[in-house]
Amino acid sequence: DSGVTQTPKHLITATGQRVTLRCSPRSGDLSVYWYQQSLDQGLQFLIQYYNGEERAKGNILERFSAQQFPDLHSELNLSSLELGDSALYFCASSVDPFSYNSPLHFGNGTRLTVT
Amino acid sequence: GENVEQHPSTLSVQEGDSAVIKCTYSDSASNYFPWYKQELGKRPQLIIDIRSNVGEKKDQRIAVTLNKTAKHFSLHITETQPEDSAVYFCAASIVGGSQGNLIFGKGTKLSVKP
């Protein structure tokens, strides 16, 4: 168990809908990352937060947004869902992203299916 | 931004043989290169990493080499076993910069045949 908790494990929804994915980082970790894993695209970096502030953005669509709350948990909001958004969404956390001794620890992911 | 290319996309070896997976990166400022193993239906897990001031690192049957000049790094697995079958991802990042996020390659599916 990595200590990173993601809920829900599975989510099935229809096109056009909006969903929220939740992530609780490991105790003591300040940084949270979101990755999307589709069959052909590997692990695509979406967005990173550090101690409540956005630090880096990757290939995140405008329909997607995220935030990190004062208790350090994070939520990824996906709206106007399309079939192509179906994927496994991973959250990862690290203590200090600016240190060598701070590897990323991944949660078990949320599998999103858009029908 | 950083771009990481990984080859091959699939690799099949006989048990006991060695496996080599290669990655190249584009940003010369990258200085941290971890490798993750993802078994089917599970989360990626760190198996080994290397910093830019080191040319090679070993951990039992696993080793990683880094060539900063050529901007490529490789994962070597010796004496492969069926339990090594998984998808392996290389990644690169800039430690000490303002972000620290990892950029991953697209993965290599390794199959070890008994």
PDB file of N, CA and C in Angstrom, chain B residues 6-8 11-22 35-39 45-48 56-65 73-90 108-112:
ATOM      1  N   GLN B   6      10.696   6.196 -25.507  1.00  0.00           N
ATOM      2  CA  GLN B   6      11.052   4.904 -24.925  1.00  0.00           C
ATOM      3  C   GLN B   6      10.926   3.813 -25.968  1.00  0.00           C
ATOM      4  N   HIS B   7      11.912   2.907 -25.988  1.00  0.00           N
ATOM      5  CA  HIS B   7      11.919   1.796 -26.941  1.00  0.00           C
ATOM      6  C   HIS B   7      12.495   0.536 -26.288  1.00  0.00           C
ATOM      7  N   PRO B   8      12.030  -0.647 -26.668  1.00  0.00           N
ATOM      8  CA  PRO B   8      10.915  -0.870 -27.593  1.00  0.00           C
ATOM      9  C   PRO B   8       9.587  -0.734 -26.873  1.00  0.00           C
ATOM     10  N   LEU B  11       8.557  -6.160 -25.612  1.00  0.00           N
ATOM     11  CA  LEU B  11       9.789  -6.941 -25.536  1.00  0.00           C
ATOM     12  C   LEU B  11       9.457  -8.307 -24.961  1.00  0.00           C
ATOM     13  N   SER B  12       9.839  -9.343 -25.675  1.00  0.00           N
ATOM     14  CA  SER B  12       9.594 -10.688 -25.219  1.00  0.00           C
ATOM     15  C   SER B  12      10.928 -11.415 -25.092  1.00  0.00           C
ATOM     16  N   VAL B  13      11.171 -12.006 -23.923  1.00  0.00           N
ATOM     17  CA  VAL B  13      12.420 -12.721 -23.689  1.00  0.00           C
ATOM     18  C   VAL B  13      12.126 -14.051 -23.019  1.00  0.00           C
ATOM     19  N   GLN B  14      13.091 -14.950 -23.105  1.00  0.00           N
ATOM     20  CA  GLN B  14      12.988 -16.224 -22.412  1.00  0.00           C
ATOM     21  C   GLN B  14      13.480 -16.042 -20.979  1.00  0.00           C
ATOM     22  N   GLU B  15      12.875 -16.788 -20.100  1.00  0.00           N
ATOM     23  CA  GLU B  15      13.301 -16.759 -18.705  1.00  0.00           C
ATOM     24  C   GLU B  15      14.802 -17.013 -18.621  1.00  0.00           C
ATOM     25  N   GLY B  16      15.467 -16.166 -17.842  1.00  0.00           N
ATOM     26  CA  GLY B  16      16.911 -16.307 -17.694  1.00  0.00           C
ATOM     27  C   GLY B  16      17.706 -15.391 -18.583  1.00  0.00           C
ATOM     28  N   ASP B  17      17.086 -14.917 -19.661  1.00  0.00           N
ATOM     29  CA  ASP B  17      17.766 -13.981 -20.555  1.00  0.00           C
ATOM     30  C   ASP B  17      17.772 -12.575 -19.940  1.00  0.00           C
ATOM     31  N   SER B  18      18.509 -11.685 -20.594  1.00  0.00           N
ATOM     32  CA  SER B  18      18.527 -10.288 -20.159  1.00  0.00           C
ATOM     33  C   SER B  18      17.560  -9.463 -20.995  1.00  0.00           C
ATOM     34  N   ALA B  19      17.101  -8.366 -20.414  1.00  0.00           N
ATOM     35  CA  ALA B  19      16.214  -7.439 -21.120  1.00  0.00           C
ATOM     36  C   ALA B  19      16.777  -6.024 -20.979  1.00  0.00           C
ATOM     37  N   VAL B  20      16.708  -5.292 -22.072  1.00  0.00           N
ATOM     38  CA  VAL B  20      17.204  -3.912 -22.056  1.00  0.00           C
ATOM     39  C   VAL B  20      16.137  -2.986 -22.633  1.00  0.00           C
ATOM     40  N   ILE B  21      15.840  -1.942 -21.924  1.00  0.00           N
ATOM     41  CA  ILE B  21      14.874  -0.932 -22.363  1.00  0.00           C
ATOM     42  C   ILE B  21      15.594   0.417 -22.404  1.00  0.00           C
ATOM     43  N   LYS B  22      15.390   1.150 -23.507  1.00  0.00           N
ATOM     44  CA  LYS B  22      16.131   2.386 -23.698  1.00  0.00           C
ATOM     45  C   LYS B  22      15.215   3.601 -23.762  1.00  0.00           C
ATOM     46  N   TRP B  35      12.692   4.749 -12.875  1.00  0.00           N
ATOM     47  CA  TRP B  35      12.001   3.717 -13.638  1.00  0.00           C
ATOM     48  C   TRP B  35      10.882   3.152 -12.774  1.00  0.00           C
ATOM     49  N   TYR B  36       9.707   2.987 -13.395  1.00  0.00           N
ATOM     50  CA  TYR B  36       8.556   2.451 -12.692  1.00  0.00           C
ATOM     51  C   TYR B  36       8.105   1.164 -13.366  1.00  0.00           C
ATOM     52  N   LYS B  37       7.634   0.245 -12.549  1.00  0.00           N
ATOM     53  CA  LYS B  37       7.084  -1.028 -13.033  1.00  0.00           C
ATOM     54  C   LYS B  37       5.596  -1.034 -12.727  1.00  0.00           C
ATOM     55  N   GLN B  38       4.803  -1.364 -13.739  1.00  0.00           N
ATOM     56  CA  GLN B  38       3.366  -1.425 -13.532  1.00  0.00           C
ATOM     57  C   GLN B  38       2.849  -2.796 -13.941  1.00  0.00           C
ATOM     58  N   GLU B  39       2.408  -3.557 -12.976  1.00  0.00           N
ATOM     59  CA  GLU B  39       1.794  -4.844 -13.263  1.00  0.00           C
ATOM     60  C   GLU B  39       0.346  -4.610 -13.676  1.00  0.00           C
ATOM     61  N   GLN B  45       5.011   1.422  -9.745  1.00  0.00           N
ATOM     62  CA  GLN B  45       5.846   1.401  -8.544  1.00  0.00           C
ATOM     63  C   GLN B  45       7.297   1.640  -8.928  1.00  0.00           C
ATOM     64  N   LEU B  46       7.958   2.491  -8.161  1.00  0.00           N
ATOM     65  CA  LEU B  46       9.361   2.810  -8.412  1.00  0.00           C
ATOM     66  C   LEU B  46      10.232   1.578  -8.174  1.00  0.00           C
ATOM     67  N   ILE B  47      11.106   1.265  -9.161  1.00  0.00           N
ATOM     68  CA  ILE B  47      11.998   0.129  -8.979  1.00  0.00           C
ATOM     69  C   ILE B  47      13.460   0.561  -8.862  1.00  0.00           C
ATOM     70  N   ILE B  48      13.821   1.632  -9.506  1.00  0.00           N
ATOM     71  CA  ILE B  48      15.186   2.136  -9.425  1.00  0.00           C
ATOM     72  C   ILE B  48      15.221   3.536  -9.999  1.00  0.00           C
ATOM     73  N   GLU B  56      25.953   4.946 -13.511  1.00  0.00           N
ATOM     74  CA  GLU B  56      25.342   3.623 -13.437  1.00  0.00           C
ATOM     75  C   GLU B  56      24.943   3.342 -11.995  1.00  0.00           C
ATOM     76  N   LYS B  57      23.859   2.600 -11.877  1.00  0.00           N
ATOM     77  CA  LYS B  57      23.395   2.202 -10.550  1.00  0.00           C
ATOM     78  C   LYS B  57      22.820   0.807 -10.636  1.00  0.00           C
ATOM     79  N   LYS B  58      23.138  -0.037  -9.654  1.00  0.00           N
ATOM     80  CA  LYS B  58      22.656  -1.420  -9.669  1.00  0.00           C
ATOM     81  C   LYS B  58      21.889  -1.739  -8.394  1.00  0.00           C
ATOM     82  N   ASP B  59      20.899  -2.616  -8.560  1.00  0.00           N
ATOM     83  CA  ASP B  59      20.159  -3.125  -7.415  1.00  0.00           C
ATOM     84  C   ASP B  59      19.776  -4.553  -7.744  1.00  0.00           C
ATOM     85  N   GLN B  60      20.576  -5.483  -7.285  1.00  0.00           N
ATOM     86  CA  GLN B  60      20.384  -6.918  -7.546  1.00  0.00           C
ATOM     87  C   GLN B  60      20.369  -7.171  -9.048  1.00  0.00           C
ATOM     88  N   ARG B  61      19.260  -7.622  -9.606  1.00  0.00           N
ATOM     89  CA  ARG B  61      19.216  -7.973 -11.032  1.00  0.00           C
ATOM     90  C   ARG B  61      18.917  -6.783 -11.938  1.00  0.00           C
ATOM     91  N   ILE B  62      18.721  -5.634 -11.345  1.00  0.00           N
ATOM     92  CA  ILE B  62      18.339  -4.449 -12.112  1.00  0.00           C
ATOM     93  C   ILE B  62      19.466  -3.433 -12.105  1.00  0.00           C
ATOM     94  N   ALA B  63      19.707  -2.836 -13.249  1.00  0.00           N
ATOM     95  CA  ALA B  63      20.710  -1.780 -13.338  1.00  0.00           C
ATOM     96  C   ALA B  63      20.206  -0.700 -14.287  1.00  0.00           C
ATOM     97  N   VAL B  64      20.630   0.518 -14.036  1.00  0.00           N
ATOM     98  CA  VAL B  64      20.295   1.625 -14.936  1.00  0.00           C
ATOM     99  C   VAL B  64      21.585   2.349 -15.295  1.00  0.00           C
ATOM    100  N   THR B  65      21.719   2.709 -16.563  1.00  0.00           N
ATOM    101  CA  THR B  65      22.876   3.467 -17.026  1.00  0.00           C
ATOM    102  C   THR B  65      22.397   4.788 -17.605  1.00  0.00           C
ATOM    103  N   PHE B  73      19.182   7.005 -21.362  1.00  0.00           N
ATOM    104  CA  PHE B  73      19.378   6.134 -20.215  1.00  0.00           C
ATOM    105  C   PHE B  73      18.667   4.809 -20.472  1.00  0.00           C
ATOM    106  N   SER B  74      19.161   3.769 -19.834  1.00  0.00           N
ATOM    107  CA  SER B  74      18.667   2.425 -20.119  1.00  0.00           C
ATOM    108  C   SER B  74      18.450   1.631 -18.839  1.00  0.00           C
ATOM    109  N   LEU B  75      17.489   0.726 -18.919  1.00  0.00           N
ATOM    110  CA  LEU B  75      17.216  -0.214 -17.835  1.00  0.00           C
ATOM    111  C   LEU B  75      17.664  -1.595 -18.287  1.00  0.00           C
ATOM    112  N   HIS B  76      18.428  -2.250 -17.434  1.00  0.00           N
ATOM    113  CA  HIS B  76      18.918  -3.595 -17.735  1.00  0.00           C
ATOM    114  C   HIS B  76      18.405  -4.543 -16.658  1.00  0.00           C
ATOM    115  N   ILE B  77      17.737  -5.607 -17.097  1.00  0.00           N
ATOM    116  CA  ILE B  77      17.286  -6.641 -16.168  1.00  0.00           C
ATOM    117  C   ILE B  77      17.979  -7.929 -16.550  1.00  0.00           C
ATOM    118  N   THR B  78      18.729  -8.495 -15.632  1.00  0.00           N
ATOM    119  CA  THR B  78      19.421  -9.754 -15.909  1.00  0.00           C
ATOM    120  C   THR B  78      18.658 -10.922 -15.280  1.00  0.00           C
ATOM    121  N   GLU B  79      18.938 -12.110 -15.807  1.00  0.00           N
ATOM    122  CA  GLU B  79      18.322 -13.352 -15.279  1.00  0.00           C
ATOM    123  C   GLU B  79      16.810 -13.158 -15.091  1.00  0.00           C
ATOM    124  N   THR B  80      16.139 -12.761 -16.156  1.00  0.00           N
ATOM    125  CA  THR B  80      14.719 -12.436 -16.050  1.00  0.00           C
ATOM    126  C   THR B  80      13.905 -13.622 -15.556  1.00  0.00           C
ATOM    127  N   GLN B  81      12.833 -13.277 -14.834  1.00  0.00           N
ATOM    128  CA  GLN B  81      11.917 -14.275 -14.272  1.00  0.00           C
ATOM    129  C   GLN B  81      10.501 -13.923 -14.707  1.00  0.00           C
ATOM    130  N   PRO B  82       9.596 -14.888 -14.712  1.00  0.00           N
ATOM    131  CA  PRO B  82       8.209 -14.600 -15.141  1.00  0.00           C
ATOM    132  C   PRO B  82       7.588 -13.437 -14.376  1.00  0.00           C
ATOM    133  N   GLU B  83       7.946 -13.270 -13.122  1.00  0.00           N
ATOM    134  CA  GLU B  83       7.367 -12.170 -12.334  1.00  0.00           C
ATOM    135  C   GLU B  83       7.889 -10.803 -12.745  1.00  0.00           C
ATOM    136  N   ASP B  84       8.872 -10.766 -13.633  1.00  0.00           N
ATOM    137  CA  ASP B  84       9.337  -9.494 -14.184  1.00  0.00           C
ATOM    138  C   ASP B  84       8.394  -8.995 -15.283  1.00  0.00           C
ATOM    139  N   SER B  85       7.491  -9.852 -15.722  1.00  0.00           N
ATOM    140  CA  SER B  85       6.538  -9.464 -16.767  1.00  0.00           C
ATOM    141  C   SER B  85       5.663  -8.324 -16.262  1.00  0.00           C
ATOM    142  N   ALA B  86       5.689  -7.212 -16.988  1.00  0.00           N
ATOM    143  CA  ALA B  86       4.966  -6.001 -16.585  1.00  0.00           C
ATOM    144  C   ALA B  86       5.230  -4.932 -17.643  1.00  0.00           C
ATOM    145  N   VAL B  87       4.638  -3.761 -17.426  1.00  0.00           N
ATOM    146  CA  VAL B  87       4.966  -2.609 -18.258  1.00  0.00           C
ATOM    147  C   VAL B  87       5.951  -1.738 -17.478  1.00  0.00           C
ATOM    148  N   TYR B  88       7.028  -1.369 -18.132  1.00  0.00           N
ATOM    149  CA  TYR B  88       8.057  -0.553 -17.497  1.00  0.00           C
ATOM    150  C   TYR B  88       8.045   0.842 -18.112  1.00  0.00           C
ATOM    151  N   PHE B  89       8.078   1.841 -17.254  1.00  0.00           N
ATOM    152  CA  PHE B  89       8.083   3.230 -17.693  1.00  0.00           C
ATOM    153  C   PHE B  89       9.352   3.927 -17.235  1.00  0.00           C
ATOM    154  N   CYS B  90       9.990   4.632 -18.146  1.00  0.00           N
ATOM    155  CA  CYS B  90      11.067   5.517 -17.751  1.00  0.00           C
ATOM    156  C   CYS B  90      10.489   6.921 -17.594  1.00  0.00           C
ATOM    157  N   THR B 108       7.124   0.154 -21.914  1.00  0.00           N
ATOM    158  CA  THR B 108       7.560  -1.061 -22.606  1.00  0.00           C
ATOM    159  C   THR B 108       6.896  -2.239 -21.925  1.00  0.00           C
ATOM    160  N   LYS B 109       6.159  -3.015 -22.709  1.00  0.00           N
ATOM    161  CA  LYS B 109       5.526  -4.206 -22.153  1.00  0.00           C
ATOM    162  C   LYS B 109       6.506  -5.366 -22.270  1.00  0.00           C
ATOM    163  N   LEU B 110       6.993  -5.814 -21.121  1.00  0.00           N
ATOM    164  CA  LEU B 110       7.950  -6.912 -21.084  1.00  0.00           C
ATOM    165  C   LEU B 110       7.231  -8.213 -20.765  1.00  0.00           C
ATOM    166  N   SER B 111       7.456  -9.204 -21.599  1.00  0.00           N
ATOM    167  CA  SER B 111       6.904 -10.541 -21.370  1.00  0.00           C
ATOM    168  C   SER B 111       8.068 -11.508 -21.208  1.00  0.00           C
ATOM    169  N   VAL B 112       8.089 -12.222 -20.094  1.00  0.00           N
ATOM    170  CA  VAL B 112       9.132 -13.199 -19.838  1.00  0.00           C
ATOM    171  C   VAL B 112       8.500 -14.578 -19.936  1.00  0.00           C
TER     172      VAL B 112
END
